[in-house]
Coordinates of N, CA and C in Angstrom, one line a residue:
Chain A
G1 N 61.0 88.9 -0.5 CA 61.3 89.5 0.8 C 61.0 88.5 1.9
E2 N 61.3 88.9 3.1 CA 61.1 88.1 4.3 C 59.6 87.8 4.6
N3 N 59.3 86.6 5.0 CA 58.0 86.2 5.5 C 58.1 85.5 6.8
V4 N 57.4 86.1 7.8 CA 57.4 85.5 9.2 C 56.0 85.0 9.5
E5 N 56.0 83.7 9.9 CA 54.8 83.1 10.3 C 54.8 82.8 11.8
Q6 N 53.7 83.1 12.5 CA 53.7 83.0 13.9 C 52.5 82.2 14.4
H7 N 52.7 81.3 15.3 CA 51.6 80.4 15.8 C 51.8 80.2 17.3
P8 N 50.7 80.1 18.1 CA 49.4 80.2 17.7 C 48.9 81.7 17.6
S9 N 47.8 81.9 17.1 CA 47.3 83.3 17.1 C 46.7 83.7 18.4
T10 N 46.2 82.7 19.1 CA 45.7 83.0 20.5 C 46.2 81.8 21.4
L11 N 46.5 82.2 22.7 CA 47.0 81.2 23.6 C 46.4 81.5 25.0
S12 N 45.8 80.6 25.6 CA 45.2 80.8 26.9 C 45.9 79.8 27.9
V13 N 46.4 80.3 29.0 CA 47.1 79.4 29.9 C 46.6 79.8 31.4
Q14 N 46.8 78.9 32.3 CA 46.6 79.2 33.7 C 47.8 79.8 34.3
E15 N 47.6 80.7 35.2 CA 48.7 81.3 35.9 C 49.6 80.2 36.5
G16 N 50.9 80.4 36.3 CA 51.9 79.5 36.7 C 52.4 78.5 35.7
D17 N 51.5 78.3 34.6 CA 51.9 77.5 33.5 C 52.9 78.1 32.6
S18 N 53.5 77.4 31.7 CA 54.4 77.9 30.7 C 53.6 78.2 29.4
A19 N 54.1 79.2 28.6 CA 53.6 79.5 27.3 C 54.7 79.5 26.3
V20 N 54.4 78.9 25.2 CA 55.3 78.8 24.1 C 54.7 79.4 22.8
I21 N 55.4 80.3 22.2 CA 55.0 80.8 20.9 C 56.1 80.6 19.9
K22 N 55.7 80.1 18.7 CA 56.6 79.7 17.7 C 56.6 80.6 16.4
C23 N 57.7 80.8 15.8 CA 57.8 81.6 14.6 C 58.7 80.9 13.6
T24 N 58.4 81.0 12.3 CA 59.3 80.6 11.3 C 59.5 81.8 10.3
Y25 N 60.7 81.7 9.7 CA 61.0 82.8 8.8 C 61.5 82.2 7.5
S26 N 61.6 83.0 6.4 CA 61.9 82.5 5.1 C 63.3 82.9 4.6
D27 N 63.7 84.1 5.0 CA 65.0 84.6 4.4 C 66.2 84.2 5.2
S28 N 67.0 83.4 4.6 CA 68.2 82.8 5.3 C 69.2 84.0 5.6
A29 N 69.0 85.1 5.1 CA 69.9 86.3 5.4 C 69.5 86.9 6.7
S30 N 68.3 86.6 7.3 CA 67.9 87.2 8.5 C 68.8 86.7 9.7
N31 N 69.2 87.5 10.5 CA 70.1 87.1 11.6 C 69.8 87.8 12.9
Y32 N 68.7 88.6 13.0 CA 68.3 89.2 14.2 C 66.8 89.0 14.4
F33 N 66.5 88.5 15.6 CA 65.1 88.0 15.9 C 64.7 88.5 17.2
P34 N 63.9 89.6 17.2 CA 63.4 90.2 18.5 C 62.0 89.7 18.8
W35 N 61.6 89.8 20.0 CA 60.2 89.6 20.4 C 59.7 90.8 21.1
Y36 N 58.5 91.2 20.8 CA 57.9 92.4 21.4 C 56.6 92.0 22.1
K37 N 56.3 92.7 23.1 CA 55.1 92.6 23.9 C 54.3 93.9 23.7
Q38 N 53.0 93.8 23.3 CA 52.2 95.0 23.1 C 50.9 94.9 23.9
E39 N 50.7 95.8 24.7 CA 49.5 95.9 25.5 C 48.6 96.8 24.7
L40 N 47.3 96.7 24.9 CA 46.3 97.4 24.1 C 46.5 98.9 24.0
G41 N 46.6 99.4 22.8 CA 46.7 100.8 22.6 C 48.1 101.4 22.9
K42 N 49.1 100.5 23.2 CA 50.4 101.0 23.5 C 51.4 100.5 22.5
R43 N 52.6 101.1 22.7 CA 53.7 100.7 21.7 C 54.2 99.3 22.0
P44 N 54.8 98.7 21.0 CA 55.5 97.4 21.3 C 56.7 97.6 22.1
Q45 N 56.9 96.7 23.1 CA 58.1 96.8 23.9 C 59.0 95.6 23.7
L46 N 60.2 95.8 23.5 CA 61.2 94.7 23.3 C 61.3 93.9 24.6
I47 N 61.1 92.6 24.5 CA 61.3 91.8 25.8 C 62.5 90.9 25.7
I48 N 62.9 90.5 24.5 CA 64.1 89.7 24.4 C 64.4 89.6 22.9
D49 N 65.7 89.4 22.6 CA 66.1 89.3 21.2 C 67.2 88.3 21.1
I50 N 67.4 87.7 20.0 CA 68.5 86.8 19.8 C 69.1 87.0 18.4
R51 N 70.4 86.7 18.3 CA 71.1 86.9 17.0 C 71.5 85.5 16.6
S52 N 71.8 85.4 15.3 CA 72.0 84.0 14.7 C 73.2 83.3 15.2
N53 N 74.1 84.0 15.8 CA 75.3 83.3 16.3 C 75.0 82.7 17.7
V54 N 73.8 82.7 18.2 CA 73.4 82.2 19.5 C 72.2 81.3 19.3
G55 N 72.2 80.2 20.0 CA 71.1 79.2 19.9 C 70.0 79.4 20.9
E56 N 70.3 80.0 22.1 CA 69.4 80.2 23.1 C 69.8 81.4 24.0
K57 N 68.8 82.1 24.5 CA 69.0 83.2 25.4 C 67.9 83.3 26.4
K58 N 68.3 83.6 27.6 CA 67.3 83.6 28.7 C 67.4 84.8 29.5
D59 N 66.3 85.3 30.0 CA 66.2 86.5 30.8 C 65.1 86.3 31.8
Q60 N 65.5 85.8 33.0 CA 64.5 85.5 34.1 C 63.5 84.5 33.6
R61 N 62.2 84.9 33.5 CA 61.2 83.9 33.1 C 61.0 83.8 31.6
I62 N 61.8 84.5 30.8 CA 61.6 84.5 29.4 C 62.9 83.9 28.7
A63 N 62.6 83.1 27.7 CA 63.7 82.5 27.0 C 63.4 82.5 25.5
V64 N 64.4 82.6 24.7 CA 64.1 82.4 23.2 C 65.1 81.4 22.7
T65 N 64.7 80.6 21.8 CA 65.5 79.6 21.1 C 65.5 79.8 19.7
L66 N 66.6 79.5 19.0 CA 66.7 79.7 17.6 C 67.3 78.5 16.9
N67 N 66.6 78.0 15.9 CA 67.2 76.9 15.1 C 67.3 77.5 13.7
K68 N 68.6 77.9 13.3 CA 68.8 78.6 12.1 C 68.7 77.7 10.9
T69 N 69.0 76.4 11.1 CA 68.9 75.4 10.0 C 67.5 75.3 9.6
A70 N 66.6 75.2 10.6 CA 65.2 75.0 10.3 C 64.4 76.3 10.1
K71 N 65.1 77.4 10.4 CA 64.5 78.7 10.2 C 63.3 78.9 11.1
H72 N 63.5 78.5 12.4 CA 62.4 78.8 13.3 C 63.0 79.2 14.7
F73 N 62.2 80.0 15.4 CA 62.6 80.5 16.7 C 61.4 80.6 17.6
S74 N 61.6 80.4 18.9 CA 60.4 80.3 19.8 C 60.6 81.2 21.0
L75 N 59.5 81.6 21.6 CA 59.5 82.3 22.8 C 58.9 81.4 23.9
H76 N 59.6 81.4 25.0 CA 59.1 80.5 26.1 C 59.0 81.5 27.4
I77 N 57.8 81.4 27.9 CA 57.5 82.2 29.2 C 57.2 81.2 30.2
T78 N 57.9 81.1 31.3 CA 57.6 80.2 32.4 C 57.0 81.0 33.5
E79 N 56.3 80.2 34.4 CA 55.6 80.7 35.6 C 54.8 82.0 35.2
T80 N 53.9 81.8 34.2 CA 53.2 83.0 33.7 C 52.3 83.6 34.8
Q81 N 52.2 84.9 34.6 CA 51.4 85.8 35.5 C 50.4 86.5 34.8
P82 N 49.3 87.0 35.4 CA 48.3 87.7 34.7 C 48.8 88.9 33.9
E83 N 49.8 89.6 34.5 CA 50.4 90.7 33.8 C 51.2 90.4 32.5
D84 N 51.4 89.1 32.3 CA 52.0 88.7 31.0 C 51.0 88.7 29.9
S85 N 49.7 88.9 30.2 CA 48.6 88.9 29.2 C 48.9 90.1 28.3
A86 N 49.0 89.8 27.0 CA 49.2 90.9 26.0 C 49.3 90.2 24.6
V87 N 49.6 91.0 23.6 CA 49.9 90.5 22.3 C 51.4 90.4 22.1
Y88 N 51.9 89.3 21.7 CA 53.3 89.1 21.5 C 53.6 89.0 20.0
F89 N 54.6 89.7 19.5 CA 55.0 89.7 18.1 C 56.4 89.2 18.0
C90 N 56.7 88.3 17.1 CA 58.0 88.0 16.7 C 58.4 88.8 15.5
A91 N 59.7 88.9 15.2 CA 60.1 89.7 14.1 C 61.5 89.1 13.6
A92 N 61.8 89.5 12.4 CA 63.1 89.1 11.8 C 63.6 90.2 11.0
S93 N 65.0 90.3 11.0 CA 65.7 91.3 10.2 C 66.9 90.7 9.7
P94 N 67.3 91.1 8.5 CA 68.6 90.6 7.9 C 69.8 91.0 8.6
S95 N 69.7 92.1 9.5 CA 70.9 92.5 10.2 C 70.4 93.3 11.4
G96 N 71.3 93.4 12.3 CA 71.1 94.2 13.5 C 71.3 95.7 13.2
G97 N 71.8 96.0 12.0 CA 72.1 97.4 11.7 C 70.9 98.2 11.6
S98 N 71.0 99.5 11.8 CA 69.9 100.4 11.9 C 69.1 100.5 10.6
N99 N 69.7 100.2 9.5 CA 69.0 100.4 8.2 C 68.2 99.2 7.8
Y100 N 68.2 98.2 8.5 CA 67.5 97.0 8.0 C 66.1 96.9 8.7
K101 N 65.1 96.6 8.0 CA 63.7 96.7 8.5 C 63.3 95.4 9.1
L102 N 62.4 95.5 10.1 CA 61.9 94.3 10.7 C 60.6 93.9 10.0
T103 N 60.5 92.6 9.9 CA 59.3 92.0 9.4 C 58.6 91.2 10.5
F104 N 57.4 91.5 10.8 CA 56.7 91.0 12.0 C 55.8 89.8 11.6
G105 N 55.7 88.9 12.6 CA 54.6 87.9 12.6 C 53.3 88.6 12.9
K106 N 52.2 87.8 12.7 CA 50.9 88.3 12.9 C 50.5 88.5 14.4
G107 N 51.3 88.0 15.3 CA 51.0 88.2 16.7 C 50.3 87.1 17.3
T108 N 50.5 87.0 18.6 CA 49.8 86.0 19.5 C 49.2 86.7 20.7
L109 N 47.9 86.5 20.8 CA 47.2 87.1 22.0 C 47.3 86.1 23.1
L110 N 48.1 86.4 24.1 CA 48.3 85.5 25.3 C 47.4 86.0 26.4
T111 N 46.6 85.1 26.9 CA 45.8 85.4 28.1 C 46.2 84.4 29.2
V112 N 46.5 85.0 30.3 CA 46.9 84.2 31.5 C 45.8 84.4 32.5
N113 N 45.1 83.3 32.8 CA 44.0 83.2 33.7 C 44.4 83.0 35.1
P114 N 43.9 83.9 36.0 CA 44.3 83.8 37.4 C 43.8 82.5 38.0
Chain B
G1 N 68.0 103.8 27.9 CA 68.0 103.3 26.6 C 67.5 104.3 25.6
A2 N 67.5 103.9 24.3 CA 67.1 104.8 23.3 C 65.6 105.2 23.4
V3 N 65.3 106.4 23.2 CA 63.9 106.9 23.3 C 63.5 107.6 22.0
V4 N 62.3 107.2 21.6 CA 61.7 107.8 20.4 C 60.3 108.4 20.8
S5 N 60.2 109.7 20.5 CA 59.0 110.4 20.9 C 58.1 110.6 19.7
Q6 N 56.9 110.4 19.8 CA 55.9 110.5 18.7 C 54.8 111.4 19.1
H7 N 54.4 112.3 18.3 CA 53.3 113.2 18.5 C 52.5 113.5 17.3
P8 N 51.2 113.7 17.3 CA 50.4 113.6 18.6 C 50.0 112.1 18.9
S9 N 49.5 111.9 20.1 CA 49.1 110.6 20.4 C 47.8 110.2 19.9
R10 N 46.9 111.2 19.8 CA 45.6 111.0 19.2 C 45.2 112.2 18.3
V11 N 44.6 111.9 17.2 CA 44.1 113.0 16.4 C 42.8 112.6 15.7
I12 N 41.9 113.5 15.7 CA 40.7 113.3 14.9 C 40.6 114.4 13.8
C13 N 40.4 114.0 12.6 CA 40.4 115.0 11.6 C 39.2 114.7 10.6
K14 N 38.8 115.8 9.9 CA 37.7 115.6 9.0 C 38.2 115.0 7.7
S15 N 37.4 114.3 7.0 CA 37.7 113.7 5.7 C 38.1 114.7 4.7
G16 N 39.3 114.5 4.1 CA 39.8 115.4 3.1 C 40.9 116.3 3.6
T17 N 41.1 116.4 4.9 CA 42.1 117.2 5.4 C 43.4 116.4 5.6
S18 N 44.5 117.1 5.9 CA 45.8 116.4 6.1 C 46.2 116.4 7.5
V19 N 47.0 115.4 7.9 CA 47.4 115.3 9.3 C 48.9 115.0 9.3
K20 N 49.7 115.7 10.1 CA 51.1 115.4 10.2 C 51.4 114.8 11.5
I21 N 52.3 113.7 11.5 CA 52.7 113.0 12.7 C 54.2 113.1 12.7
E22 N 54.7 113.5 13.9 CA 56.1 113.7 14.1 C 56.8 112.5 15.0
C23 N 58.0 112.2 14.6 CA 58.7 111.2 15.3 C 60.1 111.7 15.6
R24 N 60.5 111.7 16.8 CA 61.8 112.3 17.2 C 62.7 111.2 18.0
S25 N 63.9 111.1 17.6 CA 64.8 110.3 18.4 C 65.4 111.3 19.4
L26 N 65.3 111.0 20.7 CA 65.6 112.0 21.7 C 67.1 112.0 22.1
D27 N 67.7 110.9 22.1 CA 69.0 110.8 22.7 C 70.0 110.1 21.7
F28 N 69.6 110.0 20.5 CA 70.5 109.4 19.5 C 70.2 109.9 18.1
Q29 N 71.1 109.8 17.2 CA 70.8 110.2 15.8 C 70.3 109.0 15.0
A30 N 69.2 109.2 14.3 CA 68.6 108.1 13.6 C 68.7 108.5 12.1
T31 N 69.6 107.9 11.3 CA 69.6 108.1 9.9 C 68.4 107.5 9.2
T32 N 67.9 106.5 9.9 CA 66.8 105.7 9.3 C 65.7 105.6 10.3
M33 N 64.5 105.8 10.0 CA 63.3 105.6 10.8 C 62.3 104.8 10.0
F34 N 61.5 104.1 10.7 CA 60.5 103.2 10.0 C 59.1 103.6 10.4
W35 N 58.2 103.7 9.5 CA 56.8 104.0 9.8 C 55.9 102.8 9.5
Y36 N 55.1 102.4 10.6 CA 54.2 101.3 10.5 C 52.8 101.7 10.7
R37 N 51.9 100.9 10.2 CA 50.5 101.1 10.4 C 49.9 99.8 11.0
Q38 N 49.1 100.0 12.0 CA 48.5 98.8 12.7 C 47.0 99.0 12.8
F39 N 46.2 98.1 12.1 CA 44.8 98.1 12.2 C 44.4 97.2 13.4
P40 N 43.2 97.5 14.0 CA 42.8 96.7 15.2 C 43.0 95.2 15.1
K41 N 43.6 94.7 16.1 CA 43.9 93.2 16.2 C 44.7 92.7 15.0
Q42 N 45.5 93.5 14.5 CA 46.4 93.0 13.4 C 47.9 93.4 13.7
S43 N 48.7 92.9 12.9 CA 50.1 93.1 13.1 C 50.6 94.5 12.6
L44 N 51.8 94.8 12.9 CA 52.4 96.0 12.4 C 52.9 95.8 10.9
M45 N 52.4 96.7 10.1 CA 52.7 96.6 8.7 C 53.6 97.7 8.3
L46 N 54.8 97.5 7.8 CA 55.7 98.5 7.4 C 55.1 99.3 6.2
M47 N 55.1 100.6 6.4 CA 54.6 101.4 5.3 C 55.8 102.0 4.4
A48 N 56.8 102.5 5.2 CA 57.9 103.1 4.5 C 59.1 103.2 5.4
T49 N 60.3 103.3 4.8 CA 61.5 103.6 5.5 C 61.9 105.0 5.2
S50 N 62.1 105.7 6.2 CA 62.5 107.1 6.1 C 64.0 107.3 6.2
N51 N 64.6 107.9 5.2 CA 66.1 108.1 5.2 C 66.4 109.6 5.3
E52 N 67.3 109.9 6.2 CA 67.7 111.3 6.4 C 68.4 111.8 5.2
G53 N 67.9 112.9 4.7 CA 68.5 113.6 3.5 C 68.2 113.0 2.2
S54 N 67.3 112.0 2.1 CA 67.0 111.4 0.8 C 65.5 110.9 0.8
K55 N 65.1 110.5 -0.3 CA 63.7 110.1 -0.4 C 63.4 108.8 0.4
A56 N 62.2 108.7 0.9 CA 61.8 107.6 1.6 C 61.6 106.4 0.7
T57 N 61.7 105.2 1.2 CA 61.4 104.0 0.5 C 60.1 103.4 0.9
Y58 N 59.2 103.3 0.0 CA 57.8 102.9 0.3 C 57.6 101.4 0.0
E59 N 56.9 100.7 0.9 CA 56.5 99.3 0.6 C 55.5 99.2 -0.5
Q60 N 55.5 98.1 -1.1 CA 54.5 97.8 -2.2 C 53.1 98.1 -1.7
G61 N 52.4 98.8 -2.5 CA 51.0 99.1 -2.2 C 50.7 100.3 -1.4
V62 N 51.8 101.0 -0.9 CA 51.6 102.2 -0.1 C 51.8 103.4 -1.1
E63 N 50.8 104.3 -1.1 CA 50.8 105.4 -2.0 C 51.7 106.5 -1.5
K64 N 52.8 106.8 -2.2 CA 53.8 107.7 -1.7 C 53.2 109.2 -1.8
D65 N 52.3 109.4 -2.7 CA 51.7 110.8 -2.7 C 50.7 111.0 -1.6
K66 N 50.2 109.9 -1.0 CA 49.2 110.1 0.0 C 49.9 110.1 1.4
F67 N 50.9 109.4 1.5 CA 51.7 109.3 2.8 C 53.0 109.9 2.6
L68 N 53.1 111.2 2.8 CA 54.3 112.0 2.6 C 55.3 111.9 3.8
I69 N 56.5 111.5 3.5 CA 57.5 111.3 4.6 C 58.6 112.3 4.3
N70 N 59.0 113.0 5.4 CA 60.1 113.9 5.4 C 61.1 113.6 6.5
H71 N 62.3 113.5 6.2 CA 63.3 113.2 7.2 C 64.5 114.2 7.1
A72 N 64.2 115.4 7.5 CA 65.1 116.5 7.2 C 66.3 116.6 8.2
S73 N 66.2 115.9 9.3 CA 67.3 116.0 10.2 C 67.6 114.6 10.8
L74 N 68.6 114.5 11.5 CA 69.0 113.2 12.1 C 68.2 112.8 13.3
T75 N 67.3 113.7 13.7 CA 66.5 113.3 14.9 C 65.0 113.5 14.6
L76 N 64.6 113.8 13.4 CA 63.1 114.1 13.2 C 62.7 113.5 11.8
S77 N 61.6 112.7 11.9 CA 61.0 112.3 10.7 C 59.5 112.6 10.8
T78 N 58.8 113.0 9.8 CA 57.4 113.3 9.8 C 56.7 112.5 8.7
L79 N 55.5 112.1 9.1 CA 54.6 111.4 8.2 C 53.3 112.3 8.0
T80 N 53.0 112.7 6.8 CA 51.8 113.4 6.6 C 50.8 112.6 5.8
V81 N 49.6 112.4 6.4 CA 48.6 111.7 5.7 C 47.7 112.8 5.0
T82 N 47.8 112.8 3.7 CA 47.1 113.8 2.9 C 45.7 113.3 2.4
S83 N 44.8 114.3 2.4 CA 43.5 114.0 1.9 C 43.0 112.7 2.6
A84 N 42.9 112.8 3.9 CA 42.6 111.6 4.7 C 41.2 111.2 4.5
H85 N 41.0 109.9 4.5 CA 39.6 109.3 4.4 C 39.4 108.3 5.6
P86 N 38.2 108.0 5.9 CA 37.9 107.1 7.0 C 38.7 105.8 7.0
E87 N 39.0 105.3 5.8 CA 39.7 104.1 5.8 C 41.2 104.2 6.2
D88 N 41.6 105.5 6.3 CA 43.0 105.8 6.8 C 43.1 105.7 8.3
S89 N 41.9 105.6 8.9 CA 41.9 105.6 10.4 C 42.7 104.3 10.9
S90 N 43.6 104.6 11.7 CA 44.5 103.5 12.1 C 45.4 103.9 13.2
F91 N 46.3 103.0 13.7 CA 47.3 103.4 14.6 C 48.6 103.4 13.8
Y92 N 49.2 104.6 13.8 CA 50.5 104.8 13.1 C 51.6 104.9 14.1
I93 N 52.7 104.2 13.8 CA 53.8 104.1 14.8 C 55.1 104.1 14.1
C94 N 56.1 104.8 14.7 CA 57.4 104.9 14.1 C 58.4 104.1 14.9
S95 N 59.5 103.8 14.3 CA 60.5 103.1 15.1 C 61.9 103.5 14.6
A96 N 62.9 103.3 15.4 CA 64.3 103.6 15.0 C 65.2 102.7 15.9
R97 N 66.4 102.6 15.5 CA 67.4 101.9 16.4 C 68.6 102.7 16.6
D98 N 69.0 102.8 17.8 CA 70.3 103.5 18.1 C 71.4 102.5 17.9
P99 N 72.2 102.7 16.8 CA 73.2 101.8 16.4 C 74.4 101.8 17.5
G100 N 74.4 102.8 18.3 CA 75.5 102.9 19.2 C 75.3 102.1 20.5
T101 N 74.1 101.6 20.7 CA 73.9 100.8 22.0 C 73.7 99.4 21.8
G102 N 73.4 98.9 20.6 CA 73.1 97.5 20.4 C 71.7 97.1 20.8
D103 N 70.9 98.0 21.2 CA 69.5 97.7 21.6 C 68.7 97.4 20.4
G104 N 67.6 96.8 20.7 CA 66.6 96.5 19.6 C 66.0 97.8 19.1
Y105 N 65.2 97.7 18.2 CA 64.4 98.8 17.6 C 63.5 99.4 18.7
T106 N 63.5 100.7 18.8 CA 62.6 101.3 19.8 C 61.5 102.0 19.0
F107 N 60.3 101.8 19.6 CA 59.1 102.4 19.0 C 58.6 103.7 19.6
G108 N 58.1 104.5 18.8 CA 57.4 105.7 19.4 C 56.1 105.2 20.0
S109 N 55.4 106.1 20.7 CA 54.2 105.8 21.4 C 53.0 105.6 20.6
G110 N 53.1 105.9 19.3 CA 52.0 105.7 18.3 C 51.0 106.9 18.3
T111 N 50.3 107.0 17.2 CA 49.3 108.0 16.9 C 48.0 107.3 16.5
R112 N 47.0 107.5 17.2 CA 45.7 107.0 16.9 C 45.0 108.0 16.0
L113 N 44.9 107.7 14.7 CA 44.2 108.6 13.8 C 42.8 108.2 13.5
T114 N 41.9 109.1 13.7 CA 40.5 108.8 13.4 C 40.0 109.9 12.4
V115 N 39.6 109.4 11.2 CA 39.1 110.3 10.2 C 37.6 110.2 10.2
V116 N 36.9 111.4 10.3 CA 35.5 111.4 10.4 C 34.9 112.1 9.2

């Protein structure tokens, strides 16, 4: 089955700096890669996703890059703000179809210091 | 966007009793829902895939007789934790995807189960 590795497990940055979280996956059949933000005690919220036919996607301060050959994808947050502090999870799925399950990375605790 | 409603949000039960958690897709039909368990400071671990009108598919190591899943309609899946023990205390969360919108998987709000 799919195995998703995520690094780092914790990341502390100063407000205004950039943050980068990296993930690798093992199943070459995976072609959907979402990123979730989870605040303490709350549900994961989708912040951005990318499909394997795209190498990069950007939404305001958030961007995701995908290298399908190397089987890795990364989340980039620019101009970080204290409200960006949360746990971030990457995930991979063999398809965007509703029947295919997500495999999650172990998460990255991001702390943005004012 | 797609909305998934999960109840209850918190439940405390005595050891040996059973607890039912409901997950509803409010504005779309979900033939498949996923049930996850999340221990403190850990990732989401898939427990089982709930399929409407058929048996659930359980992940390796998950006891199907302990975690009963029923997906009797296109909008409702339930997870029943039977004979709960303190080690079952965790955050249980469901998810589904609305295939009609292209959105990512949507999660329910989660259920914090505490077994005393």
